[in-house]
mmCIF file with all atom_site columns, C-alpha atoms in Angstrom:
data_model
loop_
_atom_site.group_PDB
_atom_site.id
_atom_site.type_symbol
_atom_site.label_atom_id
_atom_site.label_alt_id
_atom_site.label_comp_id
_atom_site.label_asym_id
_atom_site.label_entity_id
_atom_site.label_seq_id
_atom_site.pdbx_PDB_ins_code
_atom_site.Cartn_x
_atom_site.Cartn_y
_atom_site.Cartn_z
_atom_site.occupancy
_atom_site.B_iso_or_equiv
_atom_site.pdbx_formal_charge
_atom_site.auth_seq_id
_atom_site.auth_comp_id
_atom_site.auth_asym_id
_atom_site.auth_atom_id
_atom_site.pdbx_PDB_model_num
ATOM 1   C CA . ALA A 1 1   ? 0.000   0.000  0.000   1.00 0.00 ? 1491 ALA A CA 1
ATOM 2   C CA . GLN A 1 2   ? 1.153   3.498  -0.721  1.00 0.00 ? 1492 GLN A CA 1
ATOM 3   C CA . SER A 1 3   ? 1.773   5.922  2.104   1.00 0.00 ? 1493 SER A CA 1
ATOM 4   C CA . VAL A 1 4   ? 3.306   9.320  2.849   1.00 0.00 ? 1494 VAL A CA 1
ATOM 5   C CA . THR A 1 5   ? 4.973   10.495 6.019   1.00 0.00 ? 1495 THR A CA 1
ATOM 6   C CA . GLN A 1 6   ? 5.512   14.125 6.865   1.00 0.00 ? 1496 GLN A CA 1
ATOM 7   C CA . PRO A 1 7   ? 7.416   13.908 10.133  1.00 0.00 ? 1497 PRO A CA 1
ATOM 8   C CA . ASP A 1 8   ? 7.118   17.567 11.084  1.00 0.00 ? 1498 ASP A CA 1
ATOM 9   C CA . ILE A 1 9   ? 3.643   18.632 12.170  1.00 0.00 ? 1499 ILE A CA 1
ATOM 10  C CA . HIS A 1 10  ? 4.615   22.241 12.765  1.00 0.00 ? 1500 HIS A CA 1
ATOM 11  C CA . ILE A 1 11  ? 7.669   24.287 11.740  1.00 0.00 ? 1501 ILE A CA 1
ATOM 12  C CA . THR A 1 12  ? 8.505   27.890 12.567  1.00 0.00 ? 1502 THR A CA 1
ATOM 13  C CA . VAL A 1 13  ? 11.065  29.858 10.565  1.00 0.00 ? 1503 VAL A CA 1
ATOM 14  C CA . SER A 1 14  ? 12.081  33.492 10.436  1.00 0.00 ? 1504 SER A CA 1
ATOM 15  C CA . GLU A 1 15  ? 11.312  35.510 7.353   1.00 0.00 ? 1505 GLU A CA 1
ATOM 16  C CA . GLY A 1 16  ? 14.292  35.371 5.022   1.00 0.00 ? 1506 GLY A CA 1
ATOM 17  C CA . ALA A 1 17  ? 15.536  32.065 6.400   1.00 0.00 ? 1507 ALA A CA 1
ATOM 18  C CA . SER A 1 18  ? 15.743  28.908 4.338   1.00 0.00 ? 1508 SER A CA 1
ATOM 19  C CA . LEU A 1 19  ? 13.125  26.188 4.564   1.00 0.00 ? 1509 LEU A CA 1
ATOM 20  C CA . GLU A 1 20  ? 13.070  22.444 4.119   1.00 0.00 ? 1510 GLU A CA 1
ATOM 21  C CA . LEU A 1 21  ? 9.938   20.364 4.621   1.00 0.00 ? 1511 LEU A CA 1
ATOM 22  C CA . ARG A 1 22  ? 10.413  16.644 4.763   1.00 0.00 ? 1512 ARG A CA 1
ATOM 23  C CA . CYS A 1 23  ? 8.404   14.017 2.937   1.00 0.00 ? 1513 CYS A CA 1
ATOM 24  C CA . ASN A 1 24  ? 8.987   10.265 2.833   1.00 0.00 ? 1514 ASN A CA 1
ATOM 25  C CA . TYR A 1 25  ? 6.864   7.948  0.760   1.00 0.00 ? 1515 TYR A CA 1
ATOM 26  C CA . SER A 1 26  ? 6.192   4.291  0.213   1.00 0.00 ? 1516 SER A CA 1
ATOM 27  C CA . TYR A 1 27  ? 5.168   3.173  -3.239  1.00 0.00 ? 1517 TYR A CA 1
ATOM 28  C CA . GLY A 1 28  ? 5.614   -0.061 -5.158  1.00 0.00 ? 1518 GLY A CA 1
ATOM 29  C CA . ALA A 1 29  ? 6.540   1.394  -8.538  1.00 0.00 ? 1519 ALA A CA 1
ATOM 30  C CA . THR A 1 30  ? 7.848   4.647  -9.906  1.00 0.00 ? 1520 THR A CA 1
ATOM 31  C CA . PRO A 1 31  ? 5.832   7.263  -8.066  1.00 0.00 ? 1521 PRO A CA 1
ATOM 32  C CA . TYR A 1 32  ? 4.217   10.465 -9.115  1.00 0.00 ? 1522 TYR A CA 1
ATOM 33  C CA . LEU A 1 33  ? 4.960   12.973 -6.341  1.00 0.00 ? 1523 LEU A CA 1
ATOM 34  C CA . PHE A 1 34  ? 3.324   16.264 -5.520  1.00 0.00 ? 1524 PHE A CA 1
ATOM 35  C CA . TRP A 1 35  ? 3.479   19.153 -3.086  1.00 0.00 ? 1525 TRP A CA 1
ATOM 36  C CA . TYR A 1 36  ? 0.344   21.186 -2.404  1.00 0.00 ? 1526 TYR A CA 1
ATOM 37  C CA . VAL A 1 37  ? -0.135  24.272 -0.249  1.00 0.00 ? 1527 VAL A CA 1
ATOM 38  C CA . GLN A 1 38  ? -3.287  25.229 1.619   1.00 0.00 ? 1528 GLN A CA 1
ATOM 39  C CA . SER A 1 39  ? -3.970  28.603 3.196   1.00 0.00 ? 1529 SER A CA 1
ATOM 40  C CA . PRO A 1 40  ? -6.560  28.735 5.998   1.00 0.00 ? 1530 PRO A CA 1
ATOM 41  C CA . GLY A 1 41  ? -10.085 28.198 4.721   1.00 0.00 ? 1531 GLY A CA 1
ATOM 42  C CA . GLN A 1 42  ? -8.877  27.647 1.178   1.00 0.00 ? 1532 GLN A CA 1
ATOM 43  C CA . GLY A 1 43  ? -8.491  24.766 -1.231  1.00 0.00 ? 1533 GLY A CA 1
ATOM 44  C CA . LEU A 1 44  ? -5.242  23.085 -2.231  1.00 0.00 ? 1534 LEU A CA 1
ATOM 45  C CA . GLN A 1 45  ? -2.916  24.746 -4.690  1.00 0.00 ? 1535 GLN A CA 1
ATOM 46  C CA . LEU A 1 46  ? -0.326  22.729 -6.582  1.00 0.00 ? 1536 LEU A CA 1
ATOM 47  C CA . LEU A 1 47  ? 3.241   23.872 -5.870  1.00 0.00 ? 1537 LEU A CA 1
ATOM 48  C CA . LEU A 1 48  ? 5.147   21.346 -7.950  1.00 0.00 ? 1538 LEU A CA 1
ATOM 49  C CA . LYS A 1 49  ? 5.142   17.798 -9.240  1.00 0.00 ? 1539 LYS A CA 1
ATOM 50  C CA . TYR A 1 50  ? 7.522   15.023 -10.198 1.00 0.00 ? 1540 TYR A CA 1
ATOM 51  C CA . PHE A 1 51  ? 6.678   12.430 -12.816 1.00 0.00 ? 1541 PHE A CA 1
ATOM 52  C CA . SER A 1 52  ? 10.057  11.394 -14.234 1.00 0.00 ? 1542 SER A CA 1
ATOM 53  C CA . GLY A 1 53  ? 13.345  12.783 -15.488 1.00 0.00 ? 1543 GLY A CA 1
ATOM 54  C CA . ASP A 1 54  ? 15.282  15.480 -13.671 1.00 0.00 ? 1544 ASP A CA 1
ATOM 55  C CA . THR A 1 55  ? 15.094  14.739 -9.960  1.00 0.00 ? 1545 THR A CA 1
ATOM 56  C CA . LEU A 1 56  ? 15.197  18.421 -8.986  1.00 0.00 ? 1546 LEU A CA 1
ATOM 57  C CA . VAL A 1 57  ? 11.905  20.058 -9.859  1.00 0.00 ? 1547 VAL A CA 1
ATOM 58  C CA . GLN A 1 58  ? 11.027  23.708 -9.744  1.00 0.00 ? 1548 GLN A CA 1
ATOM 59  C CA . GLY A 1 59  ? 7.634   24.984 -8.737  1.00 0.00 ? 1549 GLY A CA 1
ATOM 60  C CA . ILE A 1 60  ? 5.741   28.172 -8.210  1.00 0.00 ? 1550 ILE A CA 1
ATOM 61  C CA . LYS A 1 61  ? 6.541   30.825 -5.584  1.00 0.00 ? 1551 LYS A CA 1
ATOM 62  C CA . GLY A 1 62  ? 10.250  29.940 -5.604  1.00 0.00 ? 1552 GLY A CA 1
ATOM 63  C CA . PHE A 1 63  ? 9.831   26.413 -4.235  1.00 0.00 ? 1553 PHE A CA 1
ATOM 64  C CA . GLU A 1 64  ? 11.781  23.383 -5.381  1.00 0.00 ? 1554 GLU A CA 1
ATOM 65  C CA . ALA A 1 65  ? 11.840  19.721 -4.429  1.00 0.00 ? 1555 ALA A CA 1
ATOM 66  C CA . GLU A 1 66  ? 14.296  16.907 -4.944  1.00 0.00 ? 1556 GLU A CA 1
ATOM 67  C CA . PHE A 1 67  ? 13.310  13.295 -5.609  1.00 0.00 ? 1557 PHE A CA 1
ATOM 68  C CA . LYS A 1 68  ? 15.703  10.837 -3.986  1.00 0.00 ? 1558 LYS A CA 1
ATOM 69  C CA . ARG A 1 69  ? 14.723  7.296  -4.861  1.00 0.00 ? 1559 ARG A CA 1
ATOM 70  C CA . SER A 1 70  ? 17.324  5.711  -2.578  1.00 0.00 ? 1560 SER A CA 1
ATOM 71  C CA . GLN A 1 71  ? 15.886  7.547  0.405   1.00 0.00 ? 1561 GLN A CA 1
ATOM 72  C CA . SER A 1 72  ? 12.217  7.427  -0.707  1.00 0.00 ? 1562 SER A CA 1
ATOM 73  C CA . SER A 1 73  ? 12.087  11.154 -0.114  1.00 0.00 ? 1563 SER A CA 1
ATOM 74  C CA . PHE A 1 74  ? 10.730  14.219 -1.848  1.00 0.00 ? 1564 PHE A CA 1
ATOM 75  C CA . ASN A 1 75  ? 11.674  17.166 0.347   1.00 0.00 ? 1565 ASN A CA 1
ATOM 76  C CA . LEU A 1 76  ? 10.433  20.669 -0.374  1.00 0.00 ? 1566 LEU A CA 1
ATOM 77  C CA . ARG A 1 77  ? 12.837  23.597 -0.153  1.00 0.00 ? 1567 ARG A CA 1
ATOM 78  C CA . LYS A 1 78  ? 12.855  27.356 -0.451  1.00 0.00 ? 1568 LYS A CA 1
ATOM 79  C CA . PRO A 1 79  ? 16.009  29.464 -0.036  1.00 0.00 ? 1569 PRO A CA 1
ATOM 80  C CA . SER A 1 80  ? 14.307  32.495 1.519   1.00 0.00 ? 1570 SER A CA 1
ATOM 81  C CA . VAL A 1 81  ? 10.889  32.331 3.141   1.00 0.00 ? 1571 VAL A CA 1
ATOM 82  C CA . HIS A 1 82  ? 8.393   35.173 2.894   1.00 0.00 ? 1572 HIS A CA 1
ATOM 83  C CA . TRP A 1 83  ? 5.683   35.891 5.477   1.00 0.00 ? 1573 TRP A CA 1
ATOM 84  C CA . SER A 1 84  ? 3.066   35.004 2.853   1.00 0.00 ? 1574 SER A CA 1
ATOM 85  C CA . ASP A 1 85  ? 4.398   31.427 2.783   1.00 0.00 ? 1575 ASP A CA 1
ATOM 86  C CA . ALA A 1 86  ? 2.744   30.715 6.124   1.00 0.00 ? 1576 ALA A CA 1
ATOM 87  C CA . ALA A 1 87  ? 0.290   27.907 5.348   1.00 0.00 ? 1577 ALA A CA 1
ATOM 88  C CA . GLU A 1 88  ? -0.097  24.143 5.527   1.00 0.00 ? 1578 GLU A CA 1
ATOM 89  C CA . TYR A 1 89  ? 1.883   22.011 3.123   1.00 0.00 ? 1579 TYR A CA 1
ATOM 90  C CA . PHE A 1 90  ? 0.901   18.550 1.937   1.00 0.00 ? 1580 PHE A CA 1
ATOM 91  C CA . CYS A 1 91  ? 3.011   15.960 0.177   1.00 0.00 ? 1581 CYS A CA 1
ATOM 92  C CA . ALA A 1 92  ? 1.212   13.342 -1.929  1.00 0.00 ? 1582 ALA A CA 1
ATOM 93  C CA . VAL A 1 93  ? 2.109   10.199 -3.870  1.00 0.00 ? 1583 VAL A CA 1
ATOM 94  C CA . GLY A 1 94  ? 0.236   8.445  -6.651  1.00 0.00 ? 1584 GLY A CA 1
ATOM 95  C CA . GLY A 1 95  ? 0.588   6.548  -9.885  1.00 0.00 ? 1585 GLY A CA 1
ATOM 96  C CA . SER A 1 96  ? -0.252  6.843  -13.532 1.00 0.00 ? 1586 SER A CA 1
ATOM 97  C CA . THR A 1 97  ? -3.586  5.284  -14.461 1.00 0.00 ? 1587 THR A CA 1
ATOM 98  C CA . GLY A 1 98  ? -6.755  3.613  -13.211 1.00 0.00 ? 1588 GLY A CA 1
ATOM 99  C CA . THR A 1 99  ? -6.742  2.580  -9.591  1.00 0.00 ? 1589 THR A CA 1
ATOM 100 C CA . ALA A 1 100 ? -3.158  3.722  -9.342  1.00 0.00 ? 1590 ALA A CA 1
ATOM 101 C CA . SER A 1 101 ? -4.168  7.288  -10.106 1.00 0.00 ? 1591 SER A CA 1
ATOM 102 C CA . LYS A 1 102 ? -5.352  7.778  -6.545  1.00 0.00 ? 1592 LYS A CA 1
ATOM 103 C CA . LEU A 1 103 ? -3.323  10.198 -4.450  1.00 0.00 ? 1593 LEU A CA 1
ATOM 104 C CA . THR A 1 104 ? -2.313  9.405  -0.899  1.00 0.00 ? 1594 THR A CA 1
ATOM 105 C CA . PHE A 1 105 ? -1.584  12.469 1.201   1.00 0.00 ? 1595 PHE A CA 1
ATOM 106 C CA . GLY A 1 106 ? 0.605   13.032 4.200   1.00 0.00 ? 1596 GLY A CA 1
ATOM 107 C CA . THR A 1 107 ? -0.913  14.605 7.291   1.00 0.00 ? 1597 THR A CA 1
ATOM 108 C CA . GLY A 1 108 ? 0.598   17.971 6.492   1.00 0.00 ? 1598 GLY A CA 1
ATOM 109 C CA . THR A 1 109 ? 3.168   20.384 7.909   1.00 0.00 ? 1599 THR A CA 1
ATOM 110 C CA . ARG A 1 110 ? 2.003   23.729 9.189   1.00 0.00 ? 1600 ARG A CA 1
ATOM 111 C CA . LEU A 1 111 ? 4.516   26.494 8.507   1.00 0.00 ? 1601 LEU A CA 1
ATOM 112 C CA . GLN A 1 112 ? 4.641   29.567 10.695  1.00 0.00 ? 1602 GLN A CA 1
ATOM 113 C CA . VAL A 1 113 ? 6.789   32.517 9.622   1.00 0.00 ? 1603 VAL A CA 1
ATOM 114 C CA . THR A 1 114 ? 8.027   34.999 12.188  1.00 0.00 ? 1604 THR A CA 1
ATOM 115 C CA . LEU A 1 115 ? 8.946   38.549 11.207  1.00 0.00 ? 1605 LEU A CA 1
ATOM 116 C CA . ASN B 2 1   ? -12.393 28.508 -17.521 1.00 0.00 ? 1139 ASN B CA 1
ATOM 117 C CA . ALA B 2 2   ? -13.637 28.077 -13.947 1.00 0.00 ? 1140 ALA B CA 1
ATOM 118 C CA . GLY B 2 3   ? -11.620 24.904 -13.203 1.00 0.00 ? 1141 GLY B CA 1
ATOM 119 C CA . VAL B 2 4   ? -13.210 22.825 -10.438 1.00 0.00 ? 1142 VAL B CA 1
ATOM 120 C CA . THR B 2 5   ? -16.249 24.224 -8.661  1.00 0.00 ? 1143 THR B CA 1
ATOM 121 C CA . GLN B 2 6   ? -18.152 22.853 -5.680  1.00 0.00 ? 1144 GLN B CA 1
ATOM 122 C CA . THR B 2 7   ? -21.691 23.466 -4.467  1.00 0.00 ? 1145 THR B CA 1
ATOM 123 C CA . PRO B 2 8   ? -22.604 24.336 -1.738  1.00 0.00 ? 1146 PRO B CA 1
ATOM 124 C CA . LYS B 2 9   ? -19.766 26.080 0.086   1.00 0.00 ? 1147 LYS B CA 1
ATOM 125 C CA . PHE B 2 10  ? -21.197 25.425 3.541   1.00 0.00 ? 1148 PHE B CA 1
ATOM 126 C CA . ARG B 2 11  ? -24.036 23.329 4.917   1.00 0.00 ? 1149 ARG B CA 1
ATOM 127 C CA . VAL B 2 12  ? -25.449 22.381 8.289   1.00 0.00 ? 1150 VAL B CA 1
ATOM 128 C CA . LEU B 2 13  ? -27.362 19.104 8.572   1.00 0.00 ? 1151 LEU B CA 1
ATOM 129 C CA . LYS B 2 14  ? -29.141 17.302 11.347  1.00 0.00 ? 1152 LYS B CA 1
ATOM 130 C CA . THR B 2 15  ? -28.299 13.682 12.022  1.00 0.00 ? 1153 THR B CA 1
ATOM 131 C CA . GLY B 2 16  ? -30.210 11.456 9.621   1.00 0.00 ? 1154 GLY B CA 1
ATOM 132 C CA . GLN B 2 17  ? -30.760 14.068 6.937   1.00 0.00 ? 1155 GLN B CA 1
ATOM 133 C CA . SER B 2 18  ? -29.524 13.532 3.409   1.00 0.00 ? 1156 SER B CA 1
ATOM 134 C CA . MET B 2 19  ? -27.736 15.800 0.992   1.00 0.00 ? 1157 MET B CA 1
ATOM 135 C CA . THR B 2 20  ? -25.816 15.849 -2.261  1.00 0.00 ? 1158 THR B CA 1
ATOM 136 C CA . LEU B 2 21  ? -22.585 17.710 -2.914  1.00 0.00 ? 1159 LEU B CA 1
ATOM 137 C CA . LEU B 2 22  ? -21.974 18.726 -6.489  1.00 0.00 ? 1160 LEU B CA 1
ATOM 138 C CA . CYS B 2 23  ? -18.597 18.942 -8.174  1.00 0.00 ? 1161 CYS B CA 1
ATOM 139 C CA . ALA B 2 24  ? -18.222 20.322 -11.680 1.00 0.00 ? 1162 ALA B CA 1
ATOM 140 C CA . GLN B 2 25  ? -15.145 20.701 -13.895 1.00 0.00 ? 1163 GLN B CA 1
ATOM 141 C CA . ASP B 2 26  ? -14.805 22.370 -17.250 1.00 0.00 ? 1164 ASP B CA 1
ATOM 142 C CA . MET B 2 27  ? -11.406 20.939 -18.220 1.00 0.00 ? 1165 MET B CA 1
ATOM 143 C CA . ASN B 2 28  ? -12.712 17.788 -19.920 1.00 0.00 ? 1166 ASN B CA 1
ATOM 144 C CA . HIS B 2 29  ? -10.867 15.592 -17.420 1.00 0.00 ? 1167 HIS B CA 1
ATOM 145 C CA . GLU B 2 30  ? -11.676 11.885 -17.291 1.00 0.00 ? 1168 GLU B CA 1
ATOM 146 C CA . TYR B 2 31  ? -10.695 11.292 -13.668 1.00 0.00 ? 1169 TYR B CA 1
ATOM 147 C CA . MET B 2 32  ? -12.480 12.886 -10.706 1.00 0.00 ? 1170 MET B CA 1
ATOM 148 C CA . TYR B 2 33  ? -12.141 12.388 -6.946  1.00 0.00 ? 1171 TYR B CA 1
ATOM 149 C CA . TRP B 2 34  ? -13.856 13.146 -3.661  1.00 0.00 ? 1172 TRP B CA 1
ATOM 150 C CA . TYR B 2 35  ? -11.757 13.620 -0.510  1.00 0.00 ? 1173 TYR B CA 1
ATOM 151 C CA . ARG B 2 36  ? -12.523 14.571 3.036   1.00 0.00 ? 1174 ARG B CA 1
ATOM 152 C CA . GLN B 2 37  ? -10.153 16.601 5.209   1.00 0.00 ? 1175 GLN B CA 1
ATOM 153 C CA . ASP B 2 38  ? -10.103 16.296 8.959   1.00 0.00 ? 1176 ASP B CA 1
ATOM 154 C CA . PRO B 2 39  ? -7.663  17.958 11.385  1.00 0.00 ? 1177 PRO B CA 1
ATOM 155 C CA . GLY B 2 40  ? -4.393  16.075 11.688  1.00 0.00 ? 1178 GLY B CA 1
ATOM 156 C CA . MET B 2 41  ? -5.385  13.476 9.103   1.00 0.00 ? 1179 MET B CA 1
ATOM 157 C CA . GLY B 2 42  ? -4.597  15.102 5.777   1.00 0.00 ? 1180 GLY B CA 1
ATOM 158 C CA . LEU B 2 43  ? -6.922  14.298 2.908   1.00 0.00 ? 1181 LEU B CA 1
ATOM 159 C CA . ARG B 2 44  ? -8.505  10.886 2.605   1.00 0.00 ? 1182 ARG B CA 1
ATOM 160 C CA . LEU B 2 45  ? -10.054 9.550  -0.569  1.00 0.00 ? 1183 LEU B CA 1
ATOM 161 C CA . ILE B 2 46  ? -13.772 8.714  -0.370  1.00 0.00 ? 1184 ILE B CA 1
ATOM 162 C CA . HIS B 2 47  ? -14.654 7.678  -3.934  1.00 0.00 ? 1185 HIS B CA 1
ATOM 163 C CA . TYR B 2 48  ? -13.276 8.324  -7.373  1.00 0.00 ? 1186 TYR B CA 1
ATOM 164 C CA . SER B 2 49  ? -14.173 7.939  -11.034 1.00 0.00 ? 1187 SER B CA 1
ATOM 165 C CA . VAL B 2 50  ? -11.961 7.115  -14.002 1.00 0.00 ? 1188 VAL B CA 1
ATOM 166 C CA . GLY B 2 51  ? -14.583 8.135  -16.539 1.00 0.00 ? 1189 GLY B CA 1
ATOM 167 C CA . GLU B 2 52  ? -18.226 8.893  -17.199 1.00 0.00 ? 1190 GLU B CA 1
ATOM 168 C CA . GLY B 2 53  ? -20.470 6.183  -15.787 1.00 0.00 ? 1191 GLY B CA 1
ATOM 169 C CA . THR B 2 54  ? -17.740 4.635  -13.603 1.00 0.00 ? 1192 THR B CA 1
ATOM 170 C CA . THR B 2 55  ? -17.109 4.931  -9.875  1.00 0.00 ? 1193 THR B CA 1
ATOM 171 C CA . ALA B 2 56  ? -14.845 3.175  -7.396  1.00 0.00 ? 1194 ALA B CA 1
ATOM 172 C CA . LYS B 2 57  ? -14.327 3.127  -3.633  1.00 0.00 ? 1195 LYS B CA 1
ATOM 173 C CA . GLY B 2 58  ? -11.475 4.918  -1.990  1.00 0.00 ? 1196 GLY B CA 1
ATOM 174 C CA . GLU B 2 59  ? -10.063 4.708  1.501   1.00 0.00 ? 1197 GLU B CA 1
ATOM 175 C CA . VAL B 2 60  ? -13.143 5.831  3.480   1.00 0.00 ? 1198 VAL B CA 1
ATOM 176 C CA . PRO B 2 61  ? -16.272 5.091  1.387   1.00 0.00 ? 1199 PRO B CA 1
ATOM 177 C CA . ASP B 2 62  ? -18.717 4.012  4.108   1.00 0.00 ? 1200 ASP B CA 1
ATOM 178 C CA . GLY B 2 63  ? -21.768 6.269  4.440   1.00 0.00 ? 1201 GLY B CA 1
ATOM 179 C CA . TYR B 2 64  ? -21.254 7.884  1.042   1.00 0.00 ? 1202 TYR B CA 1
ATOM 180 C CA . ASN B 2 65  ? -22.442 7.218  -2.489  1.00 0.00 ? 1203 ASN B CA 1
ATOM 181 C CA . VAL B 2 66  ? -21.383 8.808  -5.748  1.00 0.00 ? 1204 VAL B CA 1
ATOM 182 C CA . SER B 2 67  ? -22.555 9.147  -9.314  1.00 0.00 ? 1205 SER B CA 1
ATOM 183 C CA . ARG B 2 68  ? -20.872 10.261 -12.543 1.00 0.00 ? 1206 ARG B CA 1
ATOM 184 C CA . LEU B 2 69  ? -23.676 10.493 -15.056 1.00 0.00 ? 1207 LEU B CA 1
ATOM 185 C CA . LYS B 2 70  ? -21.965 13.273 -16.991 1.00 0.00 ? 1208 LYS B CA 1
ATOM 186 C CA . LYS B 2 71  ? -18.270 13.631 -17.583 1.00 0.00 ? 1209 LYS B CA 1
ATOM 187 C CA . GLN B 2 72  ? -18.132 17.119 -16.123 1.00 0.00 ? 1210 GLN B CA 1
ATOM 188 C CA . ASN B 2 73  ? -20.032 16.352 -12.906 1.00 0.00 ? 1211 ASN B CA 1
ATOM 189 C CA . PHE B 2 74  ? -19.274 14.132 -9.919  1.00 0.00 ? 1212 PHE B CA 1
ATOM 190 C CA . LEU B 2 75  ? -21.885 13.967 -7.172  1.00 0.00 ? 1213 LEU B CA 1
ATOM 191 C CA . LEU B 2 76  ? -21.285 12.877 -3.593  1.00 0.00 ? 1214 LEU B CA 1
ATOM 192 C CA . GLY B 2 77  ? -24.313 11.793 -1.589  1.00 0.00 ? 1215 GLY B CA 1
ATOM 193 C CA . LEU B 2 78  ? -24.889 11.307 2.103   1.00 0.00 ? 1216 LEU B CA 1
ATOM 194 C CA . GLU B 2 79  ? -28.046 9.245  2.581   1.00 0.00 ? 1217 GLU B CA 1
ATOM 195 C CA . SER B 2 80  ? -28.236 9.537  6.374   1.00 0.00 ? 1218 SER B CA 1
ATOM 196 C CA . ALA B 2 81  ? -25.769 12.035 7.773   1.00 0.00 ? 1219 ALA B CA 1
ATOM 197 C CA . ALA B 2 82  ? -23.891 11.290 10.993  1.00 0.00 ? 1220 ALA B CA 1
ATOM 198 C CA . PRO B 2 83  ? -21.818 13.624 13.199  1.00 0.00 ? 1221 PRO B CA 1
ATOM 199 C CA . SER B 2 84  ? -18.711 11.673 12.131  1.00 0.00 ? 1222 SER B CA 1
ATOM 200 C CA . GLN B 2 85  ? -19.250 13.056 8.631   1.00 0.00 ? 1223 GLN B CA 1
ATOM 201 C CA . THR B 2 86  ? -18.610 16.603 9.819   1.00 0.00 ? 1224 THR B CA 1
ATOM 202 C CA . SER B 2 87  ? -15.650 17.549 7.665   1.00 0.00 ? 1225 SER B CA 1
ATOM 203 C CA . VAL B 2 88  ? -14.411 19.620 4.771   1.00 0.00 ? 1226 VAL B CA 1
ATOM 204 C CA . TYR B 2 89  ? -15.012 17.906 1.447   1.00 0.00 ? 1227 TYR B CA 1
ATOM 205 C CA . PHE B 2 90  ? -12.803 18.518 -1.565  1.00 0.00 ? 1228 PHE B CA 1
ATOM 206 C CA . CYS B 2 91  ? -13.375 17.484 -5.119  1.00 0.00 ? 1229 CYS B CA 1
ATOM 207 C CA . ALA B 2 92  ? -10.541 17.168 -7.631  1.00 0.00 ? 1230 ALA B CA 1
ATOM 208 C CA . SER B 2 93  ? -10.154 16.390 -11.295 1.00 0.00 ? 1231 SER B CA 1
ATOM 209 C CA . ARG B 2 94  ? -7.042  15.038 -12.926 1.00 0.00 ? 1232 ARG B CA 1
ATOM 210 C CA . THR B 2 95  ? -5.221  15.776 -16.139 1.00 0.00 ? 1233 THR B CA 1
ATOM 211 C CA . ALA B 2 96  ? -4.271  12.935 -18.459 1.00 0.00 ? 1234 ALA B CA 1
ATOM 212 C CA . ARG B 2 97  ? -0.661  13.478 -17.411 1.00 0.00 ? 1235 ARG B CA 1
ATOM 213 C CA . GLY B 2 98  ? -1.487  12.970 -13.738 1.00 0.00 ? 1236 GLY B CA 1
ATOM 214 C CA . THR B 2 99  ? -1.942  16.272 -11.932 1.00 0.00 ? 1237 THR B CA 1
ATOM 215 C CA . GLN B 2 100 ? -4.978  16.748 -9.700  1.00 0.00 ? 1238 GLN B CA 1
ATOM 216 C CA . TYR B 2 101 ? -6.620  20.149 -9.384  1.00 0.00 ? 1239 TYR B CA 1
ATOM 217 C CA . PHE B 2 102 ? -8.853  20.852 -6.428  1.00 0.00 ? 1240 PHE B CA 1
ATOM 218 C CA . GLY B 2 103 ? -12.059 22.732 -5.865  1.00 0.00 ? 1241 GLY B CA 1
ATOM 219 C CA . PRO B 2 104 ? -12.504 25.281 -3.053  1.00 0.00 ? 1242 PRO B CA 1
ATOM 220 C CA . GLY B 2 105 ? -14.159 22.808 -0.692  1.00 0.00 ? 1243 GLY B CA 1
ATOM 221 C CA . THR B 2 106 ? -17.502 22.323 1.069   1.00 0.00 ? 1244 THR B CA 1
ATOM 222 C CA . ARG B 2 107 ? -17.689 22.652 4.840   1.00 0.00 ? 1245 ARG B CA 1
ATOM 223 C CA . LEU B 2 108 ? -20.270 20.297 6.291   1.00 0.00 ? 1246 LEU B CA 1
ATOM 224 C CA . LEU B 2 109 ? -21.449 20.339 9.891   1.00 0.00 ? 1247 LEU B CA 1
ATOM 225 C CA . VAL B 2 110 ? -23.681 17.499 11.082  1.00 0.00 ? 1248 VAL B CA 1
ATOM 226 C CA . LEU B 2 111 ? -25.439 18.141 14.368  1.00 0.00 ? 1249 LEU B CA 1
#
């Protein structure tokens, strides 16, 4: 069965500091991996995705993530955090077609940014 | 292009009442999904559809039914609401390549 672990429930960083959110997954084949962001009371917005190819993927708002197959990880990074980045971040894993197209989400990491 | 829309945005039900949540997408996507989001549990898949006229169970299907009579619509039904179904419900549709796009959500409170 596929699963996602986000070990950090809550992270606080200072504005301008770097950020890394951890994500570990379990999946039986080559995974599709995603990071979504959710602001309070809002829906989920896609930050970035990995399907294949280059293991370092760039997303919106200056975020990037690196797929490391050997570590079953897909950590999200940003070199300099802005106050507007405060939100909840979800990592998700899925596959290509049919029943495998389902996404399994982690429980989320809430990011707080201090000024 | 509205993307994924959900109706209603908020609803209060009494235990035992029924209701239908509507999800609509205008992107001609084959795949559609219903999730529920509860604090500390992320999003959990209720039901999904890989095309018009098809539906399948997800991780937490009990107490819910779905229908996909038209490609652009995916309905989620609660026949007899229970307090445990108090949640935020999200619909998503998926591109052929594999990316899911989410609606704004429906907040449901069951008293």
